[in-house]
Amino acid sequence: MKKISTLVSLLLLSNSFTFANSLSIKEAFEKGKTSADITVYHENTDAKNSQSNSGLTSGSLGLNYETDSFNGFSTSLGFRANHEFYEKNKGVDYEEAYGNDAIMNIASLKYANEDLSISIGRQEIDLEWLGDFNEAIVAQIITIPENNITMGYTKRQAEIGIDFVEDFRNINENKGVYVIDVKNTNFENIQLNPYFYSAPDLADFYGFKFSYDNDLFGTTAHYALSSEDTRKNGNIYNLEARLNIFGLALSSGYIGTQKDVGAGNISNFGDNMSPLDDGEQVYSADAKTIYATASYPINDLTLKAIYGTTQFGENNLDADEFNLIAEYSISEELSTALTYVDYKEDQNDSNYEKLFANITYSF
C-alpha cells in the first residue's frame, strides 16, 4: 500500500502547479456553500414473542459548510445534532439509537484538479463494501478517460443519520482498511467494477461487478471472495435483472454465500448488495436469498415494495422480510417518508414489525 501512497503524492505534486484560480482565501470562505436539514423522526417497533416493544420520537439537525476552491484546495465541516422528544422505554430506546446528541461527522481538507482529487479527514464514503462516515484519506483519479479510480485508507468509522448516531470507533483493531475501486464505463450502458480491499491481519477480499442498463431493462452480475487470516475463506455472489415499463421499476435477484462462513469479513465495513431494510441473515453462512422489488411514482409520491426470503444455516432456517416505503415531496425543500418492515425468522424470538416516519426540511 506504500506504493499507492507514493503514487498519490507524485500525482498531487505533478499537478499542483498547473491548477489554480484567482480566488483569495477570504473569497473562498465568502463564496462557500451552506446546506442544512431539519428532521422530525418517529420509530415504533412491535416485537413478537419474548422481546419488548420500543419506540421514540426525535428531532435532528444537520448542518454542512464547504468553502469554495482556492488553488485547488477546499475544506468541509459538518455537524449532526439530535434531541429526544419521546421514548417508550425511558432511558433505553433513545439512548440505544443515539449514542451521541451532537457529533462532527464531516471535517475534511480536499485538493482537486482536472485529473484527481484527494480528501483527508472525516467524510462520507459510499463504495460497495465501505460505507457511512469515515476518518480516512481518499484519492480519486479520473485522468484515464471513462475510468474512475478510487484509492483509500480508513481507520475509524461511524454510522450517523437521522435515525441512528454512534461515536467514531476504530475498525479492524486500529489497523484500518485499504481499498482500490475501479469503475470503467468504456462500453455504452455497461459499467465494469473490479475492486480490492485489505484489512491487515483479518482478511483481503476482492470482487468484480458487471452492470448493464438501458431505458428498458438492466442486469447485474457480482462476485466477491475473501482470503481470511483466521478462518475459512468466504464468498458471495449476486445476480439481478431489472425492468422499467410504463413508469414501473421492477427487479428480481438472488444472493448466495459460502457454506461455512458466508460472506466472511466482506460485509464488516458496509454493504450495498442487499436491497432489504434489515436483511439480517443475507450474509450468513450458506445463505440463499431471493428478492423482488417494485417502485412506482405517482406525481410527487413514490411507492416501493421489497420482499425477500432467505434460507440459511445447516438446518435451512427461513427468514422472510417485507418492506413498504412511501416517499412524498411536499415542496422542493419539504419531504416526508414512511417505511414499514415486517420481519419473521424460524426459531427466533426477535420477530418484529417496525414503522419509521420522518418529515424533513432541507435548504
Coordinates of N, CA and C in Angstrom, one line a residue, residues 11 24-25 40-41 50 73 107 114 133 136 161 167 171 195 198 217 225 236 250 263-264:
L11 N 1.3 12.3 -8.0 CA 0.3 12.9 -8.8 C -0.1 14.3 -8.3
S24 N -9.0 34.5 -3.5 CA -8.2 34.6 -2.3 C -8.8 33.6 -1.3
I25 N -8.1 33.4 -0.2 CA -8.7 32.6 0.9 C -9.9 33.2 1.5
V40 N -37.9 15.7 11.8 CA -38.6 15.1 12.9 C -38.8 13.6 12.6
Y41 N -38.3 12.7 13.4 CA -38.3 11.3 13.1 C -39.0 10.5 14.2
S50 N -40.9 -13.0 23.1 CA -40.4 -12.5 24.4 C -39.8 -11.1 24.4
F73 N -7.6 23.8 -3.4 CA -7.9 23.3 -2.0 C -9.3 23.9 -1.5
A107 N -15.2 16.7 8.6 CA -14.2 17.6 8.9 C -13.0 17.2 8.0
E114 N -8.1 18.8 -12.6 CA -8.8 18.1 -13.7 C -8.6 16.6 -13.7
F133 N -19.7 7.2 7.6 CA -18.7 8.2 7.8 C -17.4 7.6 8.3
A136 N -10.6 9.1 7.1 CA -9.9 8.4 6.0 C -9.2 9.4 5.1
G161 N -26.9 9.3 11.2 CA -28.1 9.7 10.4 C -29.2 10.3 11.2
D167 N -20.6 7.1 18.0 CA -19.3 7.7 18.0 C -18.4 7.0 17.0
I171 N -11.6 0.6 13.6 CA -12.0 -0.6 12.9 C -10.8 -1.5 12.7
Y195 N -12.6 -4.5 -7.8 CA -12.1 -3.8 -6.5 C -11.3 -4.8 -5.7
S198 N -8.1 -4.6 1.7 CA -7.2 -5.3 2.5 C -7.4 -4.8 4.0
F217 N -34.4 -2.1 -19.6 CA -34.0 -3.2 -18.7 C -32.6 -3.1 -18.3
L225 N -14.9 -12.5 -3.2 CA -14.2 -13.6 -2.5 C -13.3 -13.1 -1.4
I236 N -19.4 -14.4 -1.8 CA -20.8 -14.0 -2.0 C -21.0 -13.6 -3.5
L250 N -39.2 -2.6 -11.9 CA -39.2 -3.9 -11.3 C -37.8 -4.5 -11.2
A263 N -20.3 -14.7 3.9 CA -19.5 -13.7 3.2 C -18.2 -13.4 4.0
G264 N -18.0 -14.1 5.1 CA -16.7 -13.9 5.8 C -16.7 -12.5 6.4

